[in-house]
C-alpha positions as a LaTeX table, in Angstrom:
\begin{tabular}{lrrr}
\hline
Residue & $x$ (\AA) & $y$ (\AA) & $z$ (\AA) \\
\hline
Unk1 & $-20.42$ & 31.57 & 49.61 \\
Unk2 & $-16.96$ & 31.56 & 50.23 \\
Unk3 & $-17.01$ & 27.46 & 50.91 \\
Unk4 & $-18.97$ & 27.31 & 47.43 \\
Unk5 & $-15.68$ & 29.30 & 46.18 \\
Unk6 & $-13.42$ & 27.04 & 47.26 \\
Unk7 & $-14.78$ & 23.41 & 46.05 \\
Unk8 & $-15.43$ & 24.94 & 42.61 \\
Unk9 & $-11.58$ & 26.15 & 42.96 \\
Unk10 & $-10.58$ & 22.37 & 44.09 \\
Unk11 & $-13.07$ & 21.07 & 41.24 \\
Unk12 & $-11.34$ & 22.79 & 38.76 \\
Unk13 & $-7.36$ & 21.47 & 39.66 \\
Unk14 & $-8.97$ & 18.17 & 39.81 \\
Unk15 & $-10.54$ & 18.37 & 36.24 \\
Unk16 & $-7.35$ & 19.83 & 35.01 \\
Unk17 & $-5.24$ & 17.58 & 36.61 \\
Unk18 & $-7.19$ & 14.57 & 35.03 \\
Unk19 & $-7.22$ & 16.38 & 31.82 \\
Unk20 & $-2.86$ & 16.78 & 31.87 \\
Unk21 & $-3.06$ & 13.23 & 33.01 \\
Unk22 & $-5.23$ & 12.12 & 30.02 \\
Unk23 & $-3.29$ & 14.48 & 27.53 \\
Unk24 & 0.36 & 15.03 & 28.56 \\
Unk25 & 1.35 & 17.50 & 26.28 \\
Unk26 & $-1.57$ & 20.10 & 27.79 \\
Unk27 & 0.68 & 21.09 & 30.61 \\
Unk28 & 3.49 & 21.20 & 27.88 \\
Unk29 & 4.53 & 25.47 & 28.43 \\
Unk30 & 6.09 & 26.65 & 25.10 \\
Unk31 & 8.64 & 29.33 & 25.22 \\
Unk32 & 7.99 & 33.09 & 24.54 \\
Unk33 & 4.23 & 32.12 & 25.70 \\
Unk34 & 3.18 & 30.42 & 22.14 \\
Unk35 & $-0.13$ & 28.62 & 22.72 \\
Unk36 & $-1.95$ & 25.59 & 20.29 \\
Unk37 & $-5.31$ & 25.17 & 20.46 \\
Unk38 & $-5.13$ & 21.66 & 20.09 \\
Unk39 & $-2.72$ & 18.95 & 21.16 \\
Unk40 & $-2.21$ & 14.90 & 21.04 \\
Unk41 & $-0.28$ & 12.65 & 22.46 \\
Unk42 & 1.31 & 10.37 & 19.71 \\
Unk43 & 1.05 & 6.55 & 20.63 \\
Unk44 & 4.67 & 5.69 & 19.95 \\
Unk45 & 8.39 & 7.63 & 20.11 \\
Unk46 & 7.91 & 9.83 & 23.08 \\
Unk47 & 6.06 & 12.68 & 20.60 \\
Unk48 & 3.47 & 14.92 & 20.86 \\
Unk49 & 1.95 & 17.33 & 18.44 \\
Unk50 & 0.36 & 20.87 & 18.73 \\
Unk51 & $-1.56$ & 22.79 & 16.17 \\
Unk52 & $-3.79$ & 26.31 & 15.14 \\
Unk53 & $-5.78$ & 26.11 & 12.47 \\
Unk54 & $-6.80$ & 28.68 & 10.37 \\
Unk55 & $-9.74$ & 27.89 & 8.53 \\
Unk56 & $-10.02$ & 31.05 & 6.44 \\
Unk57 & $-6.30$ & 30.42 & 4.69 \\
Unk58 & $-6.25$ & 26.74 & 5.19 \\
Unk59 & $-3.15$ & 27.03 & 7.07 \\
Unk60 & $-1.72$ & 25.23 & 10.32 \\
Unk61 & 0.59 & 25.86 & 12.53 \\
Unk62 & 2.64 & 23.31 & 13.56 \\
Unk63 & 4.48 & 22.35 & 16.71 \\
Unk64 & 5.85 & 18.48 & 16.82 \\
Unk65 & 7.73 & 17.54 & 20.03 \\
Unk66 & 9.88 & 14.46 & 20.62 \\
Unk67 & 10.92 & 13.88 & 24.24 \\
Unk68 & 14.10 & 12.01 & 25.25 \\
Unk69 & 16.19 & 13.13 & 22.17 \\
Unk70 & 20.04 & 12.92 & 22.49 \\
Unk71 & 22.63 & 15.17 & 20.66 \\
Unk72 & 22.93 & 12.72 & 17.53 \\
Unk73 & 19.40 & 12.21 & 16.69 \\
Unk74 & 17.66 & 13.77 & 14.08 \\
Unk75 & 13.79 & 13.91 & 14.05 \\
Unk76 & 10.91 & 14.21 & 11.45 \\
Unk77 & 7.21 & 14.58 & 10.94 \\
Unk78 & 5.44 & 14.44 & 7.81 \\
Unk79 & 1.85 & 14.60 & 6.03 \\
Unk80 & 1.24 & 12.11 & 3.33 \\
Unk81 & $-1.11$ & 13.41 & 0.83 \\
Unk82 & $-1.47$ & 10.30 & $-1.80$ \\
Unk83 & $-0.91$ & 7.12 & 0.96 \\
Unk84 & $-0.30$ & 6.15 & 4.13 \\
Unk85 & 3.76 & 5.56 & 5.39 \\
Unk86 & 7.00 & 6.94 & 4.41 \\
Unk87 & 7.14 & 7.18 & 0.45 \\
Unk88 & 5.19 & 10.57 & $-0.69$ \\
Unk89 & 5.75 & 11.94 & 2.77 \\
Unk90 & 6.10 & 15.37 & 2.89 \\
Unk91 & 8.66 & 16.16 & 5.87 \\
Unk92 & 9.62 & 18.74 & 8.07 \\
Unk93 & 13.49 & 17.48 & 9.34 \\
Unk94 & 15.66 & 18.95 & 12.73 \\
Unk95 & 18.79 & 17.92 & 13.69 \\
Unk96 & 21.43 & 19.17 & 16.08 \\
Unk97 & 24.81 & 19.14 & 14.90 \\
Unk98 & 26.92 & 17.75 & 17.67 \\
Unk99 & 30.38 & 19.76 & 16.70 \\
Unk100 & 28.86 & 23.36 & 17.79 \\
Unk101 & 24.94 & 22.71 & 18.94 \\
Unk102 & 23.64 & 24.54 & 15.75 \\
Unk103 & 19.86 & 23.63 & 15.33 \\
Unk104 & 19.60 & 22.97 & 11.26 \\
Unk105 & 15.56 & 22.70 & 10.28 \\
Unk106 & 14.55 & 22.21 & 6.62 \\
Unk107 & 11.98 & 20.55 & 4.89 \\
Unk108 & 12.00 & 17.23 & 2.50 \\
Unk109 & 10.00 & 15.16 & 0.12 \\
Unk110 & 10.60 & 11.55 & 0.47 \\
Unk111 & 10.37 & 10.26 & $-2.80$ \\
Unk112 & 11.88 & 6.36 & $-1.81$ \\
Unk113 & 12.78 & 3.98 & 0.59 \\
Unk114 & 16.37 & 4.85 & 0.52 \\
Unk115 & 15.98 & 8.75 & $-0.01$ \\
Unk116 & 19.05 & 10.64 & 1.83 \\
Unk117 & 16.42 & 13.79 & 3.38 \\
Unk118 & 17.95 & 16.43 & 1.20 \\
Unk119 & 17.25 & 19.30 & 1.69 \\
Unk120 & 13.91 & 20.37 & $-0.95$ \\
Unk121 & 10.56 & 21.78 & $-1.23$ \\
Unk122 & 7.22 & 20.46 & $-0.52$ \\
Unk123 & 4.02 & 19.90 & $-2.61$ \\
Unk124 & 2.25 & 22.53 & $-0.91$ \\
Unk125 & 3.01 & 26.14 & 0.42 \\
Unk126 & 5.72 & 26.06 & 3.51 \\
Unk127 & 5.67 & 29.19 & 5.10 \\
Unk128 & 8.16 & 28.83 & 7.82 \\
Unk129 & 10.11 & 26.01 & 9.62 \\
Unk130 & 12.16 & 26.47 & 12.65 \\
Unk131 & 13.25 & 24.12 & 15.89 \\
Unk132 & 14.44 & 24.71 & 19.10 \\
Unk133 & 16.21 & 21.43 & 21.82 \\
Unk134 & 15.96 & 21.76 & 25.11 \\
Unk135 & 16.62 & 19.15 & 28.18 \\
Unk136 & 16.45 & 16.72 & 25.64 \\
Unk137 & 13.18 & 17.95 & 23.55 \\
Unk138 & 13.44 & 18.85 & 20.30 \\
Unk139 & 10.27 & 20.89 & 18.89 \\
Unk140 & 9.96 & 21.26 & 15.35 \\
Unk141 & 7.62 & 24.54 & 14.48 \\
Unk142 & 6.50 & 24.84 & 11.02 \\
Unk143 & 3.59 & 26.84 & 9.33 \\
Unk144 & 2.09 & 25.83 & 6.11 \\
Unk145 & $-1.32$ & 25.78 & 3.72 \\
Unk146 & $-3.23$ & 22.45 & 3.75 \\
Unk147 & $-3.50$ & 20.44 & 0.09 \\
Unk148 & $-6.67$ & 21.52 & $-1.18$ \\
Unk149 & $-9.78$ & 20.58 & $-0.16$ \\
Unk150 & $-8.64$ & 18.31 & 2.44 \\
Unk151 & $-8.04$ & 18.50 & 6.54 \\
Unk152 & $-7.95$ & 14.71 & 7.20 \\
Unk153 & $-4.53$ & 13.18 & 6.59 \\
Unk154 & $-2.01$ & 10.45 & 6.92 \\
Unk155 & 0.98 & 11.79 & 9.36 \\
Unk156 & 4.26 & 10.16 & 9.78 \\
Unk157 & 6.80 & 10.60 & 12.38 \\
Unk158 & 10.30 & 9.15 & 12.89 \\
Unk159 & 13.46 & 9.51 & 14.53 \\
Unk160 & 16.93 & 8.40 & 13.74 \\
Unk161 & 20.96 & 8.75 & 14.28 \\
Unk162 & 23.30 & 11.50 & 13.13 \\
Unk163 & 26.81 & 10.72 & 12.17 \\
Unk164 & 29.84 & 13.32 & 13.12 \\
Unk165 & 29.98 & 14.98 & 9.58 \\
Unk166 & 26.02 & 15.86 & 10.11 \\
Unk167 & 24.74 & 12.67 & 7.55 \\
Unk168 & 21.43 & 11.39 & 8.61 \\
Unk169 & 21.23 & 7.57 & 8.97 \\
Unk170 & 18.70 & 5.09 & 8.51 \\
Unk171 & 15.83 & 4.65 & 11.58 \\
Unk172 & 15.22 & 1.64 & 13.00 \\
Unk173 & 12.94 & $-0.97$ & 11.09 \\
Unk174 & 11.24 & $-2.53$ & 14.02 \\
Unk175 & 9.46 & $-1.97$ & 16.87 \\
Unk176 & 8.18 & 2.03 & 17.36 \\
Unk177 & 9.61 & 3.46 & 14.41 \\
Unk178 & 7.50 & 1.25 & 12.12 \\
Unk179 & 4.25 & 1.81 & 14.20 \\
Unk180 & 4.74 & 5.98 & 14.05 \\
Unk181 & 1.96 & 6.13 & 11.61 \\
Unk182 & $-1.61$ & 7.56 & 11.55 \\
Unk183 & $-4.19$ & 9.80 & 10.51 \\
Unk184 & $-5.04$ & 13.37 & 11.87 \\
Unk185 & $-7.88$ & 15.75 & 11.07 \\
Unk186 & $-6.64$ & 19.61 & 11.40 \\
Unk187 & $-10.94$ & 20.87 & 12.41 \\
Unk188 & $-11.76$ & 17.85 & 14.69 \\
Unk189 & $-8.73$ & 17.33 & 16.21 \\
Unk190 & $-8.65$ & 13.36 & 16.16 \\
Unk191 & $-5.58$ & 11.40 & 15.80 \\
Unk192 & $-5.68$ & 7.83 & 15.35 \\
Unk193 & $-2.70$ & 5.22 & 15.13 \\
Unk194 & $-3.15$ & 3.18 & 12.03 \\
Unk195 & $-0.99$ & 0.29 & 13.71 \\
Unk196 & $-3.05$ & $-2.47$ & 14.08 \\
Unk197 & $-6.49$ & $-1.22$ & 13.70 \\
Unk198 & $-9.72$ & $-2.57$ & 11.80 \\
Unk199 & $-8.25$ & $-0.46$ & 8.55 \\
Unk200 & $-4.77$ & $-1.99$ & 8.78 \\
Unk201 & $-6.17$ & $-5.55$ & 9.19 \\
Unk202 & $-9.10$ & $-4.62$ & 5.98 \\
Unk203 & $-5.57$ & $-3.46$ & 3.77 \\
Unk204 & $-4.10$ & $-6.61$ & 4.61 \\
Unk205 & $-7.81$ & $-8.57$ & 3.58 \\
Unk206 & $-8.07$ & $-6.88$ & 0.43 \\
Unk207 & $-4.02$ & $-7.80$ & $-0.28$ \\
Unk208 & $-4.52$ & $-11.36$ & 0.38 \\
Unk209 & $-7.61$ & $-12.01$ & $-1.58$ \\
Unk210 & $-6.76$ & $-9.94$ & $-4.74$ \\
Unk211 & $-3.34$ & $-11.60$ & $-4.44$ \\
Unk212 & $-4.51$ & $-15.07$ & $-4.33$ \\
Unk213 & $-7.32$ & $-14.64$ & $-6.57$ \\
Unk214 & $-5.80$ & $-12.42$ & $-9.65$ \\
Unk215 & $-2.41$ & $-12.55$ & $-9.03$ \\
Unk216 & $-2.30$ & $-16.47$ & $-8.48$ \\
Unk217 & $-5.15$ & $-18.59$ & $-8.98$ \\
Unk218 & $-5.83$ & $-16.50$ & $-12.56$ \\
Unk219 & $-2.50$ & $-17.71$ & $-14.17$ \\
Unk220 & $-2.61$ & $-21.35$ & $-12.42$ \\
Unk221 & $-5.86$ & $-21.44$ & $-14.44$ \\
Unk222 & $-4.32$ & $-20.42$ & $-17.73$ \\
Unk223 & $-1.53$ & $-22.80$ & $-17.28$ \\
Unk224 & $-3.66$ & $-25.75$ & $-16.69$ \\
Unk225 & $-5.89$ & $-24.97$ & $-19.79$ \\
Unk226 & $-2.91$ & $-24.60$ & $-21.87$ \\
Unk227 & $-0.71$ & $-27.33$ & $-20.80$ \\
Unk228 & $-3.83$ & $-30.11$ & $-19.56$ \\
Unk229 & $-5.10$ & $-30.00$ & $-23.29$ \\
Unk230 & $-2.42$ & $-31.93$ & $-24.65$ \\
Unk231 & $-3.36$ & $-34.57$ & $-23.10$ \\
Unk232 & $-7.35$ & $-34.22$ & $-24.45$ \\
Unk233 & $-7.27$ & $-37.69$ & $-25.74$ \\
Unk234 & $-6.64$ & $-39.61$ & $-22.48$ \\
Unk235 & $-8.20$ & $-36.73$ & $-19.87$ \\
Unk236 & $-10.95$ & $-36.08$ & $-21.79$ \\
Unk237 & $-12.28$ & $-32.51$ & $-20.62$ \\
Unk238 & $-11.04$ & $-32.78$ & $-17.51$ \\
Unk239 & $-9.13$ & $-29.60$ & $-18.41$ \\
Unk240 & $-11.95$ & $-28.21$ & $-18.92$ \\
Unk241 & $-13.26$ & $-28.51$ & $-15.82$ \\
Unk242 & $-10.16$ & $-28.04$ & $-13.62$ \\
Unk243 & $-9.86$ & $-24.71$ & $-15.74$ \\
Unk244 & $-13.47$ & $-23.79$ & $-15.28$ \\
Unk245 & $-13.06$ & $-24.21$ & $-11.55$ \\
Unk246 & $-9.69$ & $-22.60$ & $-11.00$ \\
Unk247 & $-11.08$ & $-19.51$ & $-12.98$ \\
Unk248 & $-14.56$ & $-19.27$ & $-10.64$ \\
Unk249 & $-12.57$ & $-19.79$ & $-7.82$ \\
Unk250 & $-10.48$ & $-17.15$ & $-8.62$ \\
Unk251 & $-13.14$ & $-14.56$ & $-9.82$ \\
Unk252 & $-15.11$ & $-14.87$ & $-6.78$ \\
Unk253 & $-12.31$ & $-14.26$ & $-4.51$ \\
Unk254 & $-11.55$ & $-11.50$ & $-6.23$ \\
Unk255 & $-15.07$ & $-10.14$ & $-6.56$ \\
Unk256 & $-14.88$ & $-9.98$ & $-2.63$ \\
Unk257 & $-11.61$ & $-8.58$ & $-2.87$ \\
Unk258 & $-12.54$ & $-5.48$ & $-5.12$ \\
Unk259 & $-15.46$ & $-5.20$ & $-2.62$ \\
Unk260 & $-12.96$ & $-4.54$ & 0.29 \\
Unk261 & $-10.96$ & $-2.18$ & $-2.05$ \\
Unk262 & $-14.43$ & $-0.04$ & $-2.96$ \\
Unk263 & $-15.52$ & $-0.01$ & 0.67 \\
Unk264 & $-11.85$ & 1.55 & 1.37 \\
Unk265 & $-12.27$ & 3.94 & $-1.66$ \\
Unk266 & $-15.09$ & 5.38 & 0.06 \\
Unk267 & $-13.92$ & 5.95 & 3.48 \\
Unk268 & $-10.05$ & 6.49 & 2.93 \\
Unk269 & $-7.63$ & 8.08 & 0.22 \\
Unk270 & $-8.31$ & 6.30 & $-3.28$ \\
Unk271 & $-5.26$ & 5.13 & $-5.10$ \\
Unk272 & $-6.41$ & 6.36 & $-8.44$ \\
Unk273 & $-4.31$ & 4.12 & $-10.58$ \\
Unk274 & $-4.64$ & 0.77 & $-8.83$ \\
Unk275 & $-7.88$ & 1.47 & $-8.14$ \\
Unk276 & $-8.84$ & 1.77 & $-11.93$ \\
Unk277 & $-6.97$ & $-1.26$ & $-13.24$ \\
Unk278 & $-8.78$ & $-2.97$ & $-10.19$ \\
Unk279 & $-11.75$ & $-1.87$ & $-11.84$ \\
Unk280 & $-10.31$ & $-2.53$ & $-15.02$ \\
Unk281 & $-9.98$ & $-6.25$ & $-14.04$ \\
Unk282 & $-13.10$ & $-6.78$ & $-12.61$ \\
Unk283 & $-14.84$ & $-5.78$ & $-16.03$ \\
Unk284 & $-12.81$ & $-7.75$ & $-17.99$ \\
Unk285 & $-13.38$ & $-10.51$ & $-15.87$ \\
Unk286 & $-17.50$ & $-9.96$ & $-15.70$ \\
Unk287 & $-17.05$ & $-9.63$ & $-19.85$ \\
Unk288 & $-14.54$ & $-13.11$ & $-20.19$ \\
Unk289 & $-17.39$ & $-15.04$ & $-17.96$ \\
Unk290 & $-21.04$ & $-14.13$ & $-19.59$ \\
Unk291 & $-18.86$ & $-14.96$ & $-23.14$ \\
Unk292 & $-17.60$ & $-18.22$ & $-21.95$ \\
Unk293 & $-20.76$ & $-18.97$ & $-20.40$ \\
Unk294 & $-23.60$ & $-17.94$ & $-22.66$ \\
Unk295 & $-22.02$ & $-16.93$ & $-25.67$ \\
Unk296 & $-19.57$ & $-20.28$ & $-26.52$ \\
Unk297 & $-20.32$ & $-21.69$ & $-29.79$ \\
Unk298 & $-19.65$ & $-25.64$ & $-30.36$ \\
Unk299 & $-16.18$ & $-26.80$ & $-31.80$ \\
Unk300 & $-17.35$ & $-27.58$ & $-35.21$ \\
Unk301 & $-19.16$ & $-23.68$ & $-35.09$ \\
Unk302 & $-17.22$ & $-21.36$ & $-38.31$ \\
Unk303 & $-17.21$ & $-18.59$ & $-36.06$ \\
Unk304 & $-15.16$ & $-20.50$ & $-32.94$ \\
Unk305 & $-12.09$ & $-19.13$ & $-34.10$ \\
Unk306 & $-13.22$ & $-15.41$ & $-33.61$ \\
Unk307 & $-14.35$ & $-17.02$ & $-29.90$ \\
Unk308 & $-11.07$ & $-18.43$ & $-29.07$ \\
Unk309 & $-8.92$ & $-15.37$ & $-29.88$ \\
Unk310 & $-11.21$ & $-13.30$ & $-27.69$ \\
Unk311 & $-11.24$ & $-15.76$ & $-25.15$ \\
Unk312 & $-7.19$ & $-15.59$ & $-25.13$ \\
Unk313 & $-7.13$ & $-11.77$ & $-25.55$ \\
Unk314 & $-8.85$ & $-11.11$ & $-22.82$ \\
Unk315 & $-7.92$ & $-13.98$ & $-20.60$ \\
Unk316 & $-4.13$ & $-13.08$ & $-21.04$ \\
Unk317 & $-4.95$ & $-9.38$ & $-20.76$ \\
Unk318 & $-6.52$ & $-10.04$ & $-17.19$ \\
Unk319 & $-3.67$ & $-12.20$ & $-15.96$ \\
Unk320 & $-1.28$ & $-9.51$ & $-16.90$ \\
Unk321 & $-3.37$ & $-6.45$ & $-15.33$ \\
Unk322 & $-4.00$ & $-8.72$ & $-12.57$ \\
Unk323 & $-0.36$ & $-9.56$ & $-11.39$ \\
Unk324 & 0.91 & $-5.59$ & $-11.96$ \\
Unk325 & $-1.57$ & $-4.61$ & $-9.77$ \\
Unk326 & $-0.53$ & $-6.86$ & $-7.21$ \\
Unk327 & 2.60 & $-5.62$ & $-7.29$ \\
Unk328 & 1.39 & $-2.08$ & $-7.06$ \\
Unk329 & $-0.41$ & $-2.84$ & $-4.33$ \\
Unk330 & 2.48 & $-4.37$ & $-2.21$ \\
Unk331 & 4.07 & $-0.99$ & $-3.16$ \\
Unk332 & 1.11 & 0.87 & $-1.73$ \\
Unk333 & 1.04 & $-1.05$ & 1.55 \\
Unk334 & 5.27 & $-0.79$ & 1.70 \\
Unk335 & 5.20 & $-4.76$ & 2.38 \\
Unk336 & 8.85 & $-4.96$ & 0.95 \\
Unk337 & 9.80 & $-8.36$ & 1.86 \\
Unk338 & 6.35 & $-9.73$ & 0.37 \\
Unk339 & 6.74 & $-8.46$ & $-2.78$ \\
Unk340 & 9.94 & $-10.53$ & $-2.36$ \\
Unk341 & 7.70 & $-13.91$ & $-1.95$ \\
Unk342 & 5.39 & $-12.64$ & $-4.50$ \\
Unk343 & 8.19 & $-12.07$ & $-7.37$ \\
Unk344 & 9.57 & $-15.41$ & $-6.51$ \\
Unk345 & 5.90 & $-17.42$ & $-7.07$ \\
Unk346 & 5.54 & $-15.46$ & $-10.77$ \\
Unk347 & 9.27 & $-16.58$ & $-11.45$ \\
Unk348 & 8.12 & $-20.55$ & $-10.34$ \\
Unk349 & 5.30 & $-20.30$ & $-12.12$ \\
Unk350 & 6.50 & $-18.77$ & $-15.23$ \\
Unk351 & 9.70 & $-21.68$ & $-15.06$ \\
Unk352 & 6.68 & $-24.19$ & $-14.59$ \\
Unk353 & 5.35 & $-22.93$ & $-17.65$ \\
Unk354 & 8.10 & $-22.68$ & $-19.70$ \\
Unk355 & 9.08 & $-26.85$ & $-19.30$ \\
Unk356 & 5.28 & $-27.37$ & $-19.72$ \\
Unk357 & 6.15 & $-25.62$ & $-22.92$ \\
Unk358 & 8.61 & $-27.84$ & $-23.84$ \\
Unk359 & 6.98 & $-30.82$ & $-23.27$ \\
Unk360 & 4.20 & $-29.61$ & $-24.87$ \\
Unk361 & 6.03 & $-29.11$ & $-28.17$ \\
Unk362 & 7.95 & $-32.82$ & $-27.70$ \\
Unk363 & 4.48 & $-34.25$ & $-27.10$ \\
Unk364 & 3.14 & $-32.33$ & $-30.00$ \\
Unk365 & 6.13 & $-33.14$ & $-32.36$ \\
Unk366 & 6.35 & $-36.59$ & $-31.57$ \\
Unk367 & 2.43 & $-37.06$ & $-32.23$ \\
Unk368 & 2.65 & $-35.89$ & $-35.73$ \\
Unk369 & 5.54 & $-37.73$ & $-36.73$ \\
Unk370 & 3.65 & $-41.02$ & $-35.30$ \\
Unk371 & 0.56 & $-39.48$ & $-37.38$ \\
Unk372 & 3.22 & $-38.94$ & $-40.48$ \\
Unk373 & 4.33 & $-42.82$ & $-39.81$ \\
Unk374 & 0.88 & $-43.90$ & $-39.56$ \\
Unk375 & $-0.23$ & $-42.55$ & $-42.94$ \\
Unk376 & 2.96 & $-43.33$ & $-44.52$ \\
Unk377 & 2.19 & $-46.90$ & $-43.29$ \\
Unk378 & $-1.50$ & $-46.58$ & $-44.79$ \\
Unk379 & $-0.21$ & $-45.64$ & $-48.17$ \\
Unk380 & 2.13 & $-48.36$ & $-47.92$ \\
Unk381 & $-0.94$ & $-51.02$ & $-47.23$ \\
Unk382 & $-2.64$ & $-49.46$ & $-49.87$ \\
Unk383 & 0.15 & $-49.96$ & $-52.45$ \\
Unk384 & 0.55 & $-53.37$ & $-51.70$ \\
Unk385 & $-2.79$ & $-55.30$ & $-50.86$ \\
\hline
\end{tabular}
């Protein structure tokens, strides 16, 4: 019996020893004898977090640890209720002021990119924040009541320098401190780094294909139907057709984009706005293709007119939905420097359109006055036969 005793006693170290090697922060020991039911290890910045969750009130408690801090760092972890990264980040700050070793922890909403962490109150109910450093560990504590009707959530967490007179300064922007991203659900307990993974890489899908398709390919099409007419009389309708294919080209793309963007919807956070001007687009689009396609009457027809200013309505309407909401979603994914590249294609091709323009209105001018010299010439025959 005793023998029995002792290999279920060497059993147990070993699972618990494989356990604190799996999950570091497990054989973390919290001052004053505070114990979380559930901890992670985060992937990146030496930080791990603790929680209790109280399903009755919605609330958790809250302990976020970053290892290796020195005396002029400050450090932060946030929830994001609407998206995923720093902007809408509701944040839970600690610093240590290097003149007298005075912990200061406060909360802040991060409303930009180049927000200064003042000092401010959350969108949801803070109860209390506190921190405490130690051999370089700073633990930020903080109690507070979930946004409704949600436990799964995007998490930030960041650290960064601390001048003399107690400003906070920018993080880094590379390496860990852009990867310190995720999701965490308070009831199951599973954390998951967004760097990287299958949802990352389905954001980036849907970005590219909705930015080719509406954002580029839809106003190449317009341009060419505008500007390729002119020259009807020696193209023939080969504007027509380059048109016609641009536009398909482009609305299928972005048919498979919006699919990536509802398949998202359903599984992740739904940007309500972009997502309704995506399905905004996608209607107008479906509407501008059976008209053109099986409601187009002939040239000659009295009621083309009424056709063609529908056709241009609607056509310009999408173009114009369709390139803000590219630009929203570069703002949604915090791609900074491709909104950049993106802003610099709409200026090109809005400059190519504008001298397209102007030639347009040469060509056009200098057609009727050789029509004007032509019939002048023809009354002229006529006057003298």
């Amino acid at each position: 019996m005793a023998s029995i005793h002792k290999l279920a006693w060497l059993l147990s170290l070993l699972v618990l020893s494989i356990t604190a090697t799996c999950e570091p922060c497990k054989s973390f020991n919290f001052p004053n004898n505070v114990n979380y039911a559930t901890c992670k290890d985060l992937g990146v910045l030496d930080s791990s977090l603790f929680w209790n969750y109280h399903q009755s009130s919605n609330r958790v408690d809250v302990a976020f640890k970053k290892a290796n801090t020195t005396d002029s760092s400050w450090v932060a972890w946030a929830i994001n209720p609407t998206s995923q990264g720093m902007v809408g980040s509701q944040a839970f700050l600690a610093f240590r002021n290097s003149s007298d070793a005075t912990l200061k922890a406060y909360t802040s909403s991060v409303t930009s990119y180049d927000a200064l962490l003042e000092e401010g109150s959350l969108s949801f109910p803070v109860y209390s924040v506190s921190a405490s450093y130690s051999n370089g560990d700073m633990i930020l504590f903080a109690s507070f009541k979930l946004p409704e009707n949600t436990t799964l959530l995007n998490h930030v967490w960041q650290e960064g320098p601390v001048s003399d007179d107690g400003t906070l300064g920018m993080h880094s922007l590379s390496g860990p401190n852009i990867q310190s991203f995720g999701t965490i659900d308070f009831v199951s307990g599973k954390v998951s780094e967004t760097a990287g993974n299958s949802k990352i890489k389905l954001r980036k899908v849907h970005g590219i294909l909705n930015g080719i398709s509406w954002g580029i390919l839809m106003p190449i099409g317009a341009i060419l139907a505008r500007y390729l007419k002119v020259f009807d009389g020696r193209l023939g309708a080969t504007w027509f057709h380059v048109h016609r294919a641009c536009q398909s080209m482009a609305y299928i793309i972005g048919i498979i984009g919006f699919a990536t963007g509802s398949y998202m919807a359903r599984h992740n956070r739904h940007h309500s706005s972009h997502g309704c001007i995506g399905i905004t687009l996608i209607c107008l689009a479906s509407l501008q293709v059976c008209v053109a396609v099986f409601l187009r009457p002939k040239k000659d027809h009295r009621h083309r007119i009424f056709w063609n200013i529908f056709h241009y309505v609607v056509g310009y309407l999408t173009i114009g939905l369709g390139i803000w909401n590219v630009f929203k979603g570069i703002d949604i994914m915090e791609a900074r420097g491709w909104k950049s590249v993106y802003l610099g294609v709409i200026i090109c091709l809005a400059l190519i359109a504008i001298v397209l323009e102007v030639i347009t209105w040469i060509l056009l001018c200098i057609n009727k006055l050789n029509t004007h010299s032509k019939d002048q010439a023809d009354v002229v025959d006529q006057q003298n036969p």
